[in-house]
Short mmCIF file of C-alpha atoms and ligand atoms in Angstrom, two decimals:
data_model
loop_
_atom_site.label_atom_id
_atom_site.label_comp_id
_atom_site.label_asym_id
_atom_site.label_seq_id
_atom_site.Cartn_x
_atom_site.Cartn_y
_atom_site.Cartn_z
CA UNK A 1 -28.99 -8.37 -7.01
CA UNK A 2 -29.23 -11.28 -4.63
CA UNK A 3 -29.72 -10.96 -0.89
CA UNK A 4 -26.44 -12.72 -0.18
CA UNK A 5 -22.98 -12.59 -1.68
CA UNK A 6 -19.65 -14.36 -1.45
CA UNK A 7 -16.99 -12.74 0.73
CA UNK A 8 -13.73 -13.57 2.48
CA UNK A 9 -14.56 -13.52 6.16
CA UNK A 10 -12.28 -13.67 9.20
CA UNK A 11 -14.59 -16.14 10.86
CA UNK A 12 -12.37 -17.77 13.48
CA UNK A 13 -9.88 -16.24 15.90
CA UNK A 14 -7.17 -18.40 14.30
CA UNK A 15 -4.98 -18.54 11.19
CA UNK A 16 -6.96 -18.54 7.94
CA UNK A 17 -9.66 -16.76 5.95
CA UNK A 18 -12.95 -18.28 4.87
CA UNK A 19 -15.11 -17.83 1.77
CA UNK A 20 -18.70 -17.50 3.01
CA UNK A 21 -22.15 -16.40 1.94
CA UNK A 22 -22.99 -13.21 3.86
CA UNK A 23 -25.79 -10.65 3.52
CA UNK A 24 -25.25 -8.17 0.65
CA UNK A 25 -24.76 -4.76 2.29
CA UNK A 26 -26.95 -1.80 1.40
CA UNK A 27 -25.74 1.80 1.19
CA UNK A 28 -26.76 4.27 3.88
CA UNK A 29 -27.08 8.03 3.45
CA UNK A 30 -24.12 9.46 1.52
CA UNK A 31 -22.83 5.95 0.78
CA UNK A 32 -22.65 3.88 -2.40
CA UNK A 33 -22.80 0.17 -3.10
CA UNK A 34 -20.00 -0.99 -5.41
CA UNK A 35 -19.94 -4.23 -7.40
CA UNK A 36 -16.35 -5.34 -6.97
CA UNK A 37 -14.34 -6.35 -10.05
CA UNK A 38 -10.90 -6.95 -8.51
CA UNK A 39 -9.46 -6.98 -5.00
CA UNK A 40 -5.72 -6.93 -4.27
CA UNK A 41 -4.10 -8.63 -1.28
CA UNK A 42 -2.40 -6.16 1.07
CA UNK A 43 0.19 -6.96 3.73
CA UNK A 44 -2.54 -6.01 6.23
CA UNK A 45 -4.78 -8.77 4.83
CA UNK A 46 -1.92 -11.20 5.32
CA UNK A 47 -1.52 -10.06 8.94
CA UNK A 48 -5.24 -10.70 9.44
CA UNK A 49 -4.95 -14.07 7.71
CA UNK A 50 -2.06 -15.07 9.98
CA UNK A 51 -3.93 -13.73 13.02
CA UNK A 52 -0.89 -11.97 14.45
CA UNK A 53 -0.86 -9.88 17.59
CA UNK A 54 -1.94 -6.71 15.75
CA UNK A 55 -4.98 -8.42 14.18
CA UNK A 56 -6.00 -9.97 17.48
CA UNK A 57 -6.18 -6.43 18.89
CA UNK A 58 -7.90 -4.85 15.88
CA UNK A 59 -10.13 -7.36 14.06
CA UNK A 60 -13.48 -8.63 15.25
CA UNK A 61 -14.14 -12.17 14.00
CA UNK A 62 -16.90 -12.08 11.38
CA UNK A 63 -15.27 -9.19 9.54
CA UNK A 64 -15.17 -9.13 5.73
CA UNK A 65 -11.59 -8.05 5.00
CA UNK A 66 -9.94 -6.22 2.07
CA UNK A 67 -9.52 -2.57 1.13
CA UNK A 68 -7.59 -2.52 -2.19
CA UNK A 69 -10.18 -2.76 -4.95
CA UNK A 70 -11.86 -1.47 -8.06
CA UNK A 71 -15.45 -1.89 -9.16
CA UNK A 72 -18.53 -0.20 -10.57
CA UNK A 73 -21.17 1.71 -8.65
CA UNK A 74 -24.29 -0.46 -8.39
CA UNK A 75 -26.51 1.71 -6.20
CA UNK A 76 -26.44 5.23 -4.77
CA UNK A 77 -27.55 5.83 -1.19
CA UNK A 78 -29.67 8.83 -0.24
CA UNK A 79 -28.01 12.18 -0.71
CA UNK A 80 -25.21 11.06 -3.05
CA UNK A 81 -24.48 13.52 -5.84
CA UNK A 82 -21.75 13.68 -8.47
CA UNK A 83 -21.73 9.93 -9.20
CA UNK A 84 -23.86 7.66 -11.32
CA UNK A 85 -24.65 3.97 -11.36
CA UNK A 86 -22.04 2.29 -13.57
CA UNK A 87 -19.15 4.67 -12.74
CA UNK A 88 -15.89 2.77 -12.31
CA UNK A 89 -14.24 3.65 -9.00
CA UNK A 90 -11.67 2.74 -6.44
CA UNK A 91 -11.82 4.17 -2.93
CA UNK A 92 -9.65 5.55 -0.19
CA UNK A 93 -9.58 2.91 2.54
CA UNK A 94 -9.41 5.38 5.44
CA UNK A 95 -12.73 6.89 6.41
CA UNK A 96 -12.09 10.16 8.26
CA UNK A 97 -14.24 11.83 10.88
CA UNK A 98 -14.64 15.21 9.22
CA UNK A 99 -14.79 16.89 12.63
CA UNK A 100 -11.32 16.81 14.17
CA UNK A 101 -8.86 19.68 13.94
CA UNK A 102 -6.95 18.15 11.01
CA UNK A 103 -10.04 17.29 8.99
CA UNK A 104 -11.32 20.84 9.48
CA UNK A 105 -7.90 22.16 8.45
CA UNK A 106 -8.03 20.30 5.14
CA UNK A 107 -5.56 17.63 6.26
CA UNK A 108 -7.76 14.54 6.55
CA UNK A 109 -4.78 12.20 5.90
CA UNK A 110 -3.80 12.95 9.50
CA UNK A 111 -7.34 12.66 10.90
CA UNK A 112 -7.19 11.55 14.53
CA UNK A 113 -10.20 9.24 14.22
CA UNK A 114 -9.81 7.17 11.03
CA UNK A 115 -11.80 3.99 10.45
CA UNK A 116 -10.35 1.38 8.10
CA UNK A 117 -12.39 -0.36 5.41
CA UNK A 118 -11.77 -4.11 5.74
CA UNK A 119 -10.43 -3.58 9.27
CA UNK A 120 -12.99 -1.67 11.37
CA UNK A 121 -15.91 -2.16 8.95
CA UNK A 122 -16.67 -4.70 6.21
CA UNK A 123 -14.35 -4.60 3.25
CA UNK A 124 -13.81 -5.37 -0.40
CA UNK A 125 -12.93 -9.07 -0.51
CA UNK A 126 -16.57 -9.47 -1.47
CA UNK A 127 -18.87 -9.29 -4.45
CA UNK A 128 -20.16 -5.96 -3.11
CA UNK A 129 -18.77 -3.31 -0.77
CA UNK A 130 -20.29 -0.14 0.68
CA UNK A 131 -18.17 3.00 1.11
CA UNK A 132 -18.95 6.66 1.77
CA UNK A 133 -19.29 8.52 -1.55
CA UNK A 134 -16.67 11.00 -0.30
CA UNK A 135 -14.07 8.19 -0.35
CA UNK A 136 -14.55 7.31 -4.03
CA UNK A 137 -11.90 7.88 -6.64
CA UNK A 138 -13.14 7.67 -10.26
CA UNK A 139 -10.93 5.55 -12.51
CA UNK A 140 -10.52 6.68 -16.13
CA UNK A 141 -11.33 4.04 -18.79
CA UNK A 142 -7.69 4.03 -19.99
CA UNK A 143 -6.52 2.51 -16.69
CA UNK A 144 -6.87 -1.28 -16.55
CA UNK A 145 -8.92 -2.60 -13.61
CA UNK A 146 -6.12 -4.92 -12.43
CA UNK A 147 -3.94 -1.81 -11.94
CA UNK A 148 -6.65 0.36 -10.40
CA UNK A 149 -7.18 -2.46 -7.88
CA UNK A 150 -3.96 -1.55 -6.12
CA UNK A 151 -4.03 2.24 -6.15
CA UNK A 152 -4.18 2.11 -2.34
CA UNK A 153 -0.59 0.80 -1.85
CA UNK A 154 0.51 2.75 -4.95
CA UNK A 155 -0.73 5.71 -2.90
CA UNK A 156 1.41 4.73 0.11
CA UNK A 157 4.44 4.60 -2.18
CA UNK A 158 3.56 7.88 -3.90
CA UNK A 159 2.75 9.77 -0.70
CA UNK A 160 6.01 8.58 0.86
CA UNK A 161 8.26 9.21 -2.16
CA UNK A 162 6.67 12.54 -3.11
CA UNK A 163 7.16 13.86 0.41
CA UNK A 164 10.46 15.33 -0.71
CA UNK A 165 11.99 16.97 -3.77
CA UNK A 166 13.72 14.06 -5.51
CA UNK A 167 15.14 15.71 -8.60
CA UNK A 168 18.83 14.82 -8.93
CA UNK A 169 18.90 13.28 -5.45
CA UNK A 170 20.39 9.98 -4.32
CA UNK A 171 17.73 7.81 -2.71
CA UNK A 172 18.01 4.75 -0.48
CA UNK A 173 14.92 2.57 -0.07
CA UNK A 174 15.04 -0.20 2.53
CA UNK A 175 12.55 -2.99 1.76
CA UNK A 176 11.46 -4.10 -1.71
CA UNK A 177 7.95 -5.20 -0.80
CA UNK A 178 5.25 -4.13 -3.25
CA UNK A 179 5.35 -0.60 -1.82
CA UNK A 180 9.16 -0.30 -1.98
CA UNK A 181 9.14 -1.63 -5.54
CA UNK A 182 6.59 0.96 -6.67
CA UNK A 183 8.39 3.72 -4.75
CA UNK A 184 11.64 2.90 -6.58
CA UNK A 185 9.80 3.41 -9.87
CA UNK A 186 8.33 6.72 -8.71
CA UNK A 187 11.72 8.05 -7.59
CA UNK A 188 13.14 7.39 -11.05
CA UNK A 189 10.01 8.66 -12.79
CA UNK A 190 10.33 12.06 -11.12
CA UNK A 191 14.08 12.41 -11.69
CA UNK A 192 16.17 11.03 -8.84
CA UNK A 193 19.80 10.16 -9.71
CA UNK A 194 20.70 6.93 -7.88
CA UNK A 195 17.78 4.87 -6.58
CA UNK A 196 19.21 2.08 -4.46
CA UNK A 197 16.96 -0.48 -2.83
CA UNK A 198 17.64 -3.25 -0.32
CA UNK A 199 15.86 -6.46 0.57
CA UNK A 200 16.64 -10.05 1.50
CA UNK A 201 14.59 -11.44 -1.40
CA UNK A 202 16.08 -11.61 -4.92
CA UNK A 203 12.72 -12.07 -6.64
CA UNK A 204 11.51 -8.75 -5.24
CA UNK A 205 14.82 -7.00 -5.88
CA UNK A 206 14.52 -8.01 -9.54
CA UNK A 207 11.05 -6.49 -9.69
CA UNK A 208 12.44 -3.26 -8.19
CA UNK A 209 15.22 -3.19 -10.75
CA UNK A 210 12.70 -3.70 -13.55
CA UNK A 211 10.59 -0.90 -12.09
CA UNK A 212 13.45 1.60 -12.21
CA UNK A 213 15.84 1.06 -9.28
CA UNK A 214 19.38 1.80 -10.46
CA UNK A 215 20.96 -0.64 -8.04
CA UNK A 216 19.68 -3.44 -5.81
CA UNK A 217 21.35 -4.81 -2.71
CA UNK A 218 20.55 -8.15 -1.14
CA UNK A 219 21.74 -7.40 2.40
CA UNK A 220 22.20 -11.12 3.05
CA UNK A 221 25.16 -11.08 0.62
CA UNK A 222 26.21 -7.47 0.14
CA UNK A 223 26.20 -4.24 2.13
CA UNK A 224 25.01 -0.68 1.61
CA UNK A 225 28.47 0.47 2.74
CA UNK A 226 30.07 -1.44 -0.10
CA UNK A 227 27.78 0.08 -2.75
CA UNK A 228 28.17 3.60 -1.34
CA UNK A 229 31.92 3.23 -1.59
CA UNK A 230 31.81 1.75 -5.08
CA UNK A 231 29.63 4.60 -6.38
CA UNK A 232 31.68 7.24 -4.54
CA UNK A 233 28.69 8.65 -2.67
CA UNK A 234 28.92 10.71 0.54
CA UNK A 235 25.61 9.27 1.66
CA UNK A 236 21.96 9.47 0.68
CA UNK A 237 19.96 12.67 0.42
CA UNK A 238 16.64 10.87 0.78
CA UNK A 239 15.81 7.67 2.69
CA UNK A 240 12.56 5.74 2.47
CA UNK A 241 12.15 3.08 5.16
CA UNK A 242 9.75 0.51 3.72
CA UNK A 243 10.80 -2.75 5.36
CA UNK A 244 9.58 -2.40 8.93
CA UNK A 245 12.89 -4.03 9.91
CA UNK A 246 14.90 -2.48 12.75
CA UNK A 247 18.30 -3.40 11.30
CA UNK A 248 17.35 -1.95 7.91
CA UNK A 249 16.19 1.26 9.60
CA UNK A 250 19.47 1.67 11.47
CA UNK A 251 21.47 0.89 8.37
CA UNK A 252 19.52 3.57 6.52
CA UNK A 253 20.19 6.21 9.22
CA UNK A 254 23.86 5.32 9.12
CA UNK A 255 24.10 5.96 5.39
CA UNK A 256 22.19 9.24 5.24
CA UNK A 257 24.09 12.35 4.18
CA UNK A 258 24.10 15.31 6.57
CA UNK A 259 20.84 17.21 6.37
CA UNK A 260 19.14 14.28 4.65
CA UNK A 261 15.44 13.54 4.78
CA UNK A 262 13.89 10.25 5.83
CA UNK A 263 10.30 9.05 5.39
CA UNK A 264 9.19 6.21 7.65
CA UNK A 265 6.47 3.99 6.22
CA UNK A 266 7.41 0.51 7.46
CA UNK A 267 5.87 -0.48 10.77
CA UNK A 268 8.88 -0.95 13.03
CA UNK A 269 8.52 -3.37 15.95
CA UNK A 270 7.75 -1.95 19.40
CA UNK A 271 10.89 -0.94 21.22
CA UNK A 272 13.01 -0.52 18.07
CA UNK A 273 16.07 1.50 19.07
CA UNK A 274 18.37 3.61 16.98
CA UNK A 275 21.69 5.44 17.09
CA UNK A 276 20.36 8.91 17.97
CA UNK A 277 23.66 10.54 17.03
CA UNK A 278 22.91 9.67 13.43
CA UNK A 279 19.75 11.74 13.59
CA UNK A 280 20.90 14.58 15.83
CA UNK A 281 24.45 15.28 14.68
CA UNK A 282 23.56 14.86 11.03
CA UNK A 283 20.50 17.08 11.40
CA UNK A 284 18.26 14.53 9.71
CA UNK A 285 14.61 15.24 9.09
CA UNK A 286 12.36 12.25 9.88
CA UNK A 287 8.81 12.08 8.69
CA UNK A 288 6.21 9.45 9.65
CA UNK A 289 3.93 8.45 6.80
CA UNK A 290 0.38 7.18 7.17
CA UNK A 291 -1.86 6.36 4.23
CA UNK A 292 -1.98 8.94 1.47
CA UNK A 293 -3.11 12.50 0.91
CA UNK A 294 -6.82 12.82 0.26
CA UNK A 295 -7.06 13.27 -2.56
CA UNK A 296 -3.98 14.87 -4.01
CA UNK A 297 -1.99 11.61 -3.93
CA UNK A 298 -4.83 9.89 -5.87
CA UNK A 299 -4.68 12.65 -8.46
CA UNK A 300 -0.90 12.30 -8.87
CA UNK A 301 -1.14 8.50 -9.16
CA UNK A 302 -3.79 8.71 -11.82
CA UNK A 303 -1.82 11.23 -13.85
CA UNK A 304 1.44 9.27 -13.47
CA UNK A 305 -0.20 6.13 -14.88
CA UNK A 306 -1.83 8.10 -17.70
CA UNK A 307 1.57 9.56 -18.60
CA UNK A 308 3.39 6.25 -18.76
CA UNK A 309 4.38 5.24 -15.24
CA UNK A 310 4.95 1.46 -15.56
CA UNK A 311 2.72 0.38 -12.64
CA UNK A 312 1.97 -2.94 -14.36
CA UNK A 313 5.52 -4.11 -13.63
CA UNK A 314 4.59 -4.38 -9.94
CA UNK A 315 1.72 -6.79 -10.73
CA UNK A 316 2.94 -10.39 -10.73
CA UNK A 317 -0.20 -12.45 -10.13
CA UNK A 318 -3.75 -11.97 -11.39
CA UNK A 319 -5.85 -14.90 -10.19
CA UNK A 320 -9.51 -15.92 -9.91
CA UNK A 321 -10.92 -15.23 -6.43
CA UNK A 322 -11.60 -18.96 -6.06
CA UNK A 323 -7.79 -19.38 -5.82
CA UNK A 324 -7.48 -16.91 -2.94
CA UNK A 325 -5.66 -19.45 -0.73
CA UNK A 326 -2.91 -19.60 -3.35
CA UNK A 327 -2.74 -15.79 -3.33
CA UNK A 328 -2.25 -15.70 0.44
CA UNK A 329 0.41 -18.42 0.17
CA UNK A 330 2.30 -16.32 -2.38
CA UNK A 331 2.17 -13.32 -0.07
CA UNK A 332 3.38 -15.45 2.83
CA UNK A 333 6.37 -16.70 0.83
CA UNK A 334 7.18 -13.24 -0.57
CA UNK A 335 7.70 -14.62 -4.08
CA UNK A 336 5.41 -11.99 -5.56
CA UNK A 337 4.78 -8.33 -6.23
CA UNK A 338 1.12 -7.38 -6.15
CA UNK A 339 -1.40 -10.22 -6.16
CA UNK A 340 -4.79 -9.23 -7.60
CA UNK A 341 -7.91 -11.43 -7.31
CA UNK A 342 -10.70 -11.26 -9.87
CA UNK A 343 -14.44 -11.55 -9.11
CA UNK A 344 -15.73 -11.24 -12.70
CA UNK A 345 -14.31 -14.28 -14.45
CA UNK A 346 -12.55 -11.94 -16.91
CA UNK A 347 -8.79 -11.95 -16.51
P1 NAD B 1 6.18 -6.15 2.82
O1 NAD B 1 6.18 -6.72 4.18
O2 NAD B 1 5.72 -6.96 1.67
O3 NAD B 1 7.63 -5.58 2.47
C1 NAD B 1 8.66 -5.48 3.36
C2 NAD B 1 9.91 -5.97 2.65
O4 NAD B 1 11.04 -5.74 3.51
C3 NAD B 1 9.88 -7.46 2.32
O5 NAD B 1 10.09 -7.66 0.93
C4 NAD B 1 11.01 -8.02 3.17
O6 NAD B 1 11.69 -9.10 2.53
C5 NAD B 1 11.92 -6.79 3.31
N1 NAD B 1 12.92 -6.90 4.39
C6 NAD B 1 12.90 -7.68 5.49
N2 NAD B 1 14.04 -7.53 6.17
C7 NAD B 1 14.78 -6.62 5.52
C8 NAD B 1 16.08 -6.06 5.73
N3 NAD B 1 16.80 -6.37 6.81
N4 NAD B 1 16.53 -5.17 4.85
C9 NAD B 1 15.80 -4.83 3.76
N5 NAD B 1 14.59 -5.35 3.50
C10 NAD B 1 14.09 -6.23 4.37
O7 NAD B 1 5.30 -4.84 2.93
P2 NAD B 1 4.73 -3.72 1.93
O8 NAD B 1 3.31 -4.04 1.66
O9 NAD B 1 5.63 -3.42 0.79
O10 NAD B 1 4.78 -2.53 2.99
C11 NAD B 1 6.02 -2.04 3.46
C12 NAD B 1 5.95 -1.66 4.93
O11 NAD B 1 5.05 -0.54 5.09
C13 NAD B 1 5.41 -2.74 5.86
O12 NAD B 1 6.11 -2.64 7.09
C14 NAD B 1 3.96 -2.35 6.06
O13 NAD B 1 3.43 -2.84 7.27
C15 NAD B 1 4.06 -0.85 6.06
N6 NAD B 1 2.86 -0.11 5.64
C16 NAD B 1 2.67 1.09 6.22
C17 NAD B 1 1.61 1.88 5.82
C18 NAD B 1 1.44 3.23 6.41
O14 NAD B 1 0.40 3.86 6.15
N7 NAD B 1 2.41 3.71 7.18
C19 NAD B 1 0.73 1.45 4.81
C20 NAD B 1 0.98 0.20 4.22
C21 NAD B 1 2.03 -0.57 4.63
ZN1 ZN B 2 -10.77 13.77 11.42
#
């Protein structure tokens, strides 16, 4: 293993990401070094690329970005047990403190002190990444690496959708980004009746339809109200807000059935308002969603893929890492589902 490696580094406090030679990290106690096979581009990576207000507050220039990946263990740090060199793994991108009330209560997905791989410490857009052994998730041989590379957002979709009992229910998803697309598939997979998804992008709506959505609505041309009327629904039992768009959020509230349940994943802009009567008089239950359950969501994802969940339909681009600029362009334009970059030369 060489002393340096290639990595995508947020070098400048400006738009862009740079491929650089940086020192190869070495694993500390209870950590492992992973040789990365594939890294997927997340919306967060795009935010960092674009250097928006959130990244300016959260990213130190010099950071190696990326947290959606799969690879093989190259080296075990001191104290690591239960893993061997060569094991194929992905990893949970949130490193939890282990000490706060929630961690001690067995609820680390709501740890008060999480650190993000590829955000607060160096990440996986690199030939090698170091993570705590406790964050690893072993990937069975039957699961292709280009799918395992995006278990992290698959986990956001699964954690959000599986928050509620979906059997026989009518579901509205606002936002057909990669996470909304996968969530639509999960809702159908576990037995929802109508799964209706909105977006402003036809390419993505088509992916959602192919994944299992029963109806797609481009809100630039059509309305949720129109589809609700056409299908004779009273409203939706379950709402998944996955757009981060204030209008979409309010539209969703408006079309919930009384007593309905809403999961909020999309990051709504500061100061987003809503019609409180929709929530209060309809007795809605609203649930904020962060990350995924450690590690029950990972277990469910793995078993869903092994039992035929068509995750591959969310993957639209599998490109060599050398073409990373093209990958970020695709994400910027939104003409894509998941974009996975390969470090091995084998696609
Ligand atoms: P994305 O930005 O690719 O998807 C959002 C989609 O919403 C886009 O396809 C966009 O065209 C669509 N949209 C925009 N305006 C809309 C409107 N008015 N109505 C319907 N759709 C509209 O993001 P993603 O990666 O799929 O993630 C979804 C959201 O979840 C984002 O807001 C992201 O920041 C957030 N997120 C949250 C967590 C968490 O832990 N809570 C984790 C990952 C991502
Ligand atoms: Zn904690």
